[in-house]
Structures are given as C-alpha cells and as structure tokens.
Amino acid sequence: MGSNVQPRRVIIDTDGGVDDAAALWWALTDPRLDLVGVTTVGGVVSAAEAAGNVLRILDAAGRRDIPVAVGADQRVGLAPSLRRADFIHGDDGLGNTQRPMPQGLSPSPESARDLMLRLCAEAPGKTSIVALGPLTNLAMAAADDPAWPARVQELVAMAGSARSGGNALPIGEANVAHDPTAAMRVVEAHWARPPLMVGLDVTHRATLTDVEFALLAEQRTPAAAFLDAPLNFYRTYGSTFTAPNCPCHDLFAVLALAEPGIVTDAPVLPLAVDTGMGAAWGTTVVDFRAIAFARVAGSTQEQPAGFHPWRIALDADVVRFRAALRGLFGEE
C-alpha cells in the first residue's frame, strides 16, 4: 500500500463472541483500517461482558488506546426467544478460555450510541461501521439522530440471509432474530449509500479448513496465539451447517470492508425484515424480482412498501478469504 493512501476509519459494533474476536484482530492488524472505536451490544454475551472481551483483545494486541463503549442489552422491540449460544462461543464468549481482565483498562464512560455519534461527527462521511451483533445500538443511534446514518461513509452488517435459510431460527439469522425491530429500523434508515448485508449466503461459503486450523495451531502471530483455543472451541458447533469446515462470519464482514473484492456478487436489491411474530419472524426478505425485471426491457414493478435498497452479498472469493486468514495466522 502506498504511503499516500489513508487507512479507512472504522467503528466495530460487536457482541463479544469468538468470530467477533477474529474480526477485531483483523481490524487491528490491517494497515488499510484505522479502528477508532469499538461498541458492544448484548448477544453472545451481555454488552458489559462483550466489552471485557474487547479489552482483552486490545490489550493482547497492544492497542489499549482505542475507546470501548458499552451499549444495549435490552431490545428495541419484541424479539423471538432464542437459546443462548454458549455452546458455540463458551460461557465467556471466548471459547471458555477465561482470560483474566487486563489491569488498568476499563470501558469508556460514553454509551455506545454516544461514541458512534461523536466519532462520526468528528469525520463526517469518512467513518465506516461494521456491525457484528444485533443491530440494537445502531437503531438507537439513528433514533437519537435521524441524520446520523447519512454521515456514515459505509455500513457493513453481518446479518441476515437471502437464500441460505437461518441458523438461530428456521429462516432467521441470529443477529437479526435477536432484535428484528432494530434490524428493520436500520434497514429503513437513510444511509449515505446502500449498506452491505453480509449474511449466511457468503459466510457459510467462506470457511476455514483443516489447513487453516493446522497453521493456527502453530501460533506464529499474536492473533493466532490468542485465537487458537477460542476458534477450536467454536469449531465444534459453529460448523453445524458447514461441516467439516468452519465459518468465521464476523471476520468475513470486516474483510468485506477492507478488501471489497472478496465479495464477488452484491447486487443492490430491495430488503425488508419480518417483524410479524409469525413463523418468519426475524427473517431478512430480499426481493429478487428486480434481477429478473432488469433482464427484460420495459419490465418493472414498484418497490414494495417496507423494502429499502441494500447491497446483498451473494457470493465470495473463498480462495482469497482463506489466503487472507492464513496471512493473519502467519503464513509467509
């Protein structure tokens, strides 16, 4: 990367799980990204516990300067009753590694939404957000300041599923299903450009194989040393839908911001969230008819009420993803 290229300012919103940890390590070690703040939300663990996990990572990475703000545990609206994912991420969110809290580090006194609003106001149009957990904090920030989404350079959300079914519910992805109303409000907010939905369609394809896990076990880098035990714990049940390989959902979302070519197909399509409390509650609904209409001259149909334009990640460069991961783990 040339010296005249400025790294992209980014805020990560996380619920403190194992794949979140891998995503944070990537953001902390990629020179194309400038991680200016981390906010936490209840999901895999509570928002406060997630903040503790983030502080552990920042300490291990030598980046104790980055502010960490605790966000919401409560949901914006009614949500399905979901089993806690401790069997995937461990009771502590980091694969039951029970790492001690670093001395002298604590979360910011600011709330998550206040930190988001402030950091984006400091550099309007030049700060991106990667959301790795339920979208509660983002919905609350947008409610506090409806003009805020337009000041965000780019939003990437690890959320939803277009064609791949669900993981937390039959057709509902976990981050959306945890707070469907928040997801709906984030979908309908007025962002500067259509946000990117990185859902199960790509994260269930971009997986770690035995090759990546063998390299991880060598612990050649600080990231690998930190992530070895958590990722091996996570692999057991995190691979339920992709066995024998293992997804790393949140890492792919951060890579999609840093290295946009890793998403090879992301058409802008109408997106909505089902908040109806029925069998599809917490589902992202993508209107694929627009693709068919575009193929036939003069064939159009009005966008349905409640749908908004998002870029929907549908395919990924899996070879590139695995190569990037091996680089994080120390492959030369």
XYZ file of C-alpha atoms in Angstrom:
332
model
C 0.000 0.000 0.000
C 1.370 3.381 -0.946
C 2.253 5.838 1.785
C -0.239 8.375 0.404
C -3.231 6.056 0.964
C -5.091 6.903 4.136
C -6.474 3.995 6.146
C -10.227 3.875 6.430
C -11.692 4.966 9.768
C -13.915 2.245 11.169
C -16.069 1.586 14.226
C -16.865 -2.031 15.077
C -20.064 -2.900 16.932
C -19.726 -6.358 18.491
C -21.470 -8.801 20.797
C -18.217 -10.302 22.053
C -18.097 -13.784 20.509
C -15.312 -15.885 19.015
C -15.771 -14.820 15.390
C -16.031 -11.220 16.639
C -12.603 -11.691 18.230
C -11.140 -12.840 14.920
C -12.729 -9.837 13.195
C -11.218 -7.453 15.743
C -7.772 -8.978 15.312
C -8.052 -8.427 11.577
C -9.102 -4.792 12.012
C -6.226 -4.201 14.443
C -3.572 -5.636 12.132
C -4.734 -4.493 8.675
C -2.960 -1.243 7.685
C -5.908 -0.348 5.443
C -8.129 0.096 8.505
C -7.961 2.591 11.352
C -10.062 1.200 14.194
C -11.154 4.347 16.048
C -13.690 2.825 18.424
C -15.489 -0.338 19.470
C -19.051 -0.520 20.771
C -20.681 -3.537 22.364
C -24.178 -4.959 22.336
C -25.803 -7.854 24.141
C -25.953 -11.018 22.072
C -23.470 -13.853 22.519
C -22.798 -12.424 25.990
C -24.033 -9.276 27.721
C -22.862 -5.901 26.449
C -20.664 -5.470 29.543
C -19.115 -8.920 29.120
C -18.545 -8.180 25.439
C -16.692 -5.004 26.430
C -14.462 -7.080 28.702
C -13.646 -9.404 25.809
C -12.820 -6.454 23.562
C -10.497 -5.017 26.216
C -8.723 -8.384 26.474
C -8.119 -8.331 22.719
C -6.944 -4.711 22.664
C -4.520 -5.432 25.494
C -3.125 -8.521 23.758
C -2.752 -6.553 20.525
C -1.033 -3.620 22.231
C -3.850 -1.201 21.344
C -5.063 -0.025 24.722
C -5.695 3.455 23.227
C -8.910 2.516 21.415
C -12.122 3.508 23.256
C -14.644 0.776 24.053
C -18.215 1.798 24.873
C -20.887 -0.440 26.385
C -24.216 -0.468 24.611
C -27.619 -2.041 24.930
C -28.732 -5.368 26.354
C -32.433 -4.605 26.064
C -34.090 -4.906 22.660
C -35.737 -2.109 20.709
C -38.857 -4.225 20.238
C -40.261 -7.673 20.855
C -37.979 -10.495 19.788
C -38.135 -14.279 19.489
C -36.941 -16.321 22.455
C -33.554 -17.684 21.417
C -31.248 -20.164 23.090
C -28.058 -18.528 24.338
C -25.138 -19.512 22.087
C -22.803 -20.516 24.931
C -22.448 -23.980 23.395
C -20.897 -22.292 20.340
C -18.923 -19.434 21.922
C -18.475 -20.626 25.511
C -19.852 -19.119 28.695
C -17.362 -16.252 28.415
C -17.836 -15.671 24.668
C -14.205 -16.613 24.013
C -14.409 -20.400 23.985
C -14.264 -20.790 27.795
C -10.658 -19.575 27.810
C -11.416 -17.455 30.913
C -8.690 -14.933 30.156
C -8.025 -12.502 33.017
C -9.055 -8.885 32.625
C -6.106 -6.603 31.826
C -5.106 -4.277 34.624
C -5.808 -0.581 34.202
C -8.286 -0.920 31.332
C -11.981 -0.135 31.522
C -14.744 0.865 29.127
C -15.371 4.486 28.184
C -17.932 6.395 30.252
C -19.734 7.147 26.974
C -22.580 4.950 25.834
C -22.181 3.003 22.621
C -24.558 5.227 20.678
C -22.903 8.408 22.015
C -19.484 7.128 20.937
C -20.824 6.231 17.486
C -22.421 9.633 17.055
C -19.339 11.511 18.271
C -16.794 9.618 16.172
C -18.888 10.030 13.037
C -19.376 13.749 13.764
C -15.591 14.151 14.055
C -15.143 12.927 10.484
C -18.473 13.208 8.629
C -18.630 10.910 5.633
C -15.265 9.382 6.490
C -16.129 6.834 9.184
C -17.481 3.380 8.363
C -19.257 0.966 10.678
C -19.079 -2.816 10.728
C -21.923 -4.312 12.760
C -21.169 -7.808 14.060
C -24.016 -8.339 16.524
C -27.695 -7.489 16.941
C -28.409 -4.092 15.396
C -29.800 -2.544 18.584
C -27.091 0.089 19.095
C -27.349 1.291 15.508
C -31.127 1.566 15.700
C -30.847 3.570 18.921
C -28.219 5.905 17.443
C -30.419 6.512 14.401
C -33.388 7.222 16.690
C -31.318 9.746 18.653
C -30.114 11.458 15.463
C -32.008 10.552 12.276
C -29.400 12.442 10.230
C -26.563 10.298 11.591
C -26.801 7.436 9.044
C -26.167 9.893 6.212
C -22.860 10.853 7.874
C -21.621 7.244 7.890
C -19.316 6.520 4.978
C -20.324 2.879 4.699
C -22.230 0.335 6.767
C -21.383 -3.345 6.581
C -23.696 -5.578 8.628
C -23.016 -9.246 9.347
C -26.686 -10.005 9.346
C -29.414 -11.916 7.653
C -29.754 -14.496 4.946
C -31.069 -14.047 1.437
C -31.254 -17.626 0.178
C -29.461 -19.793 2.736
C -32.059 -20.258 5.452
C -31.406 -19.459 9.084
C -29.175 -20.521 11.946
C -30.946 -19.187 15.060
C -34.397 -19.829 13.552
C -35.563 -21.897 10.557
C -35.116 -18.939 8.200
C -33.804 -16.350 10.661
C -30.134 -15.411 11.130
C -29.063 -14.803 14.730
C -28.128 -11.102 14.665
C -31.425 -10.138 13.044
C -33.507 -12.571 15.112
C -32.132 -11.152 18.372
C -33.797 -7.795 17.644
C -35.937 -7.780 14.482
C -37.353 -4.320 15.174
C -33.872 -2.844 15.439
C -32.865 -4.570 12.220
C -35.953 -3.177 10.479
C -35.119 0.354 11.645
C -31.529 0.028 10.457
C -32.701 -1.291 7.089
C -35.040 1.667 6.603
C -32.621 4.386 7.810
C -31.293 6.920 5.292
C -27.695 5.801 4.776
C -25.266 7.669 2.527
C -25.055 4.652 0.217
C -26.834 1.301 0.224
C -25.333 -0.711 3.095
C -23.819 -4.147 2.538
C -25.606 -7.127 4.076
C -23.041 -9.862 4.691
C -25.250 -12.800 5.517
C -25.125 -16.566 5.658
C -25.128 -16.754 1.851
C -21.437 -15.829 1.886
C -20.285 -16.639 5.421
C -21.365 -20.272 5.039
C -19.175 -20.454 1.919
C -16.083 -18.622 3.199
C -14.894 -21.198 5.721
C -11.745 -22.381 7.479
C -10.436 -25.811 6.536
C -8.024 -28.186 8.266
C -5.207 -26.281 6.527
C -6.052 -23.021 8.301
C -6.548 -24.747 11.648
C -3.182 -26.509 11.352
C -1.471 -23.182 10.743
C -3.438 -21.576 13.586
C -2.134 -24.254 15.965
C 1.451 -23.146 15.285
C 0.636 -19.788 16.949
C 3.073 -17.874 14.775
C 1.432 -14.485 15.382
C -0.145 -12.808 18.415
C -3.511 -13.122 16.656
C -3.053 -16.865 16.172
C -1.878 -17.344 19.751
C -4.979 -15.553 21.048
C -7.453 -17.202 18.664
C -6.209 -20.798 18.653
C -8.181 -22.068 21.648
C -11.342 -19.983 21.023
C -11.623 -20.966 17.356
C -11.089 -24.638 18.134
C -13.878 -24.484 20.731
C -16.104 -22.587 18.283
C -15.414 -25.106 15.508
C -17.343 -27.914 17.205
C -20.831 -26.427 16.920
C -20.098 -23.341 14.824
C -19.607 -25.750 11.918
C -23.076 -27.275 12.232
C -24.202 -26.005 8.817
C -20.820 -26.175 7.051
C -19.063 -29.284 8.399
C -16.317 -30.301 8.125
C -15.237 -26.700 7.534
C -15.879 -23.797 9.891
C -17.305 -20.347 9.145
C -15.965 -17.167 10.688
C -18.901 -14.903 9.942
C -17.698 -11.668 11.521
C -14.175 -11.878 10.155
C -15.582 -12.074 6.646
C -17.653 -8.926 7.283
C -14.582 -6.907 8.299
C -12.674 -8.253 5.310
C -15.548 -7.188 3.060
C -14.867 -3.598 4.130
C -11.072 -3.787 3.950
C -10.926 -5.806 0.737
C -14.159 -5.226 -1.211
C -13.208 -7.669 -3.991
C -13.642 -10.547 -1.569
C -17.401 -10.167 -2.153
C -17.816 -11.138 -5.783
C -21.547 -10.572 -6.190
C -23.545 -7.942 -4.296
C -26.446 -6.524 -6.293
C -28.488 -3.662 -4.885
C -31.882 -5.199 -4.076
C -34.928 -4.286 -2.000
C -34.580 -5.563 1.590
C -37.044 -5.810 4.455
C -37.210 -7.513 7.865
C -40.143 -9.611 9.045
C -41.318 -8.284 12.422
C -44.690 -10.016 12.310
C -44.113 -12.508 15.144
C -45.041 -15.453 12.955
C -43.044 -18.333 11.500
C -40.783 -15.927 9.556
C -40.198 -13.541 12.483
C -36.671 -12.161 12.365
C -36.114 -13.026 8.702
C -34.490 -10.770 6.117
C -36.635 -10.718 2.983
C -34.829 -9.896 -0.283
C -36.870 -9.051 -3.387
C -35.007 -10.887 -6.148
C -37.629 -9.979 -8.749
C -35.614 -6.837 -9.553
C -32.918 -9.017 -11.160
C -35.476 -10.679 -13.432
C -37.108 -7.360 -14.306
C -33.726 -5.925 -15.315
C -33.297 -8.648 -17.937
C -36.451 -7.711 -19.823
C -36.752 -4.271 -21.397
C -39.717 -2.376 -20.023
C -40.391 -4.895 -17.269
C -40.606 -3.079 -13.954
C -42.588 -3.167 -10.759
C -42.808 -0.716 -7.902
C -40.721 -1.464 -4.824
C -42.992 -2.914 -2.129
C -43.721 -0.901 0.989
C -41.216 -1.541 3.770
C -38.375 -2.504 1.411
C -35.207 -0.451 1.038
C -32.148 -0.699 -1.246
C -29.235 -2.657 0.194
C -26.294 -4.407 -1.384
C -26.821 -8.109 -0.750
C -23.654 -10.241 -0.655
C -24.421 -13.397 -2.602
C -21.019 -14.827 -3.482
C -17.459 -14.716 -2.187
C -13.900 -15.319 -3.288
C -13.300 -18.230 -0.936
C -9.690 -18.813 -2.053
C -8.860 -15.173 -1.324
C -10.581 -15.360 2.059
C -8.615 -18.402 3.157
C -5.360 -16.887 1.934
C -6.060 -13.732 3.938
C -6.790 -15.810 7.008
C -3.551 -17.714 6.641
C -1.750 -14.390 6.448
C -3.308 -13.388 9.777
C -2.059 -16.673 11.206
C 1.494 -16.095 9.990
C 1.846 -17.756 6.602
C 4.682 -16.117 4.697
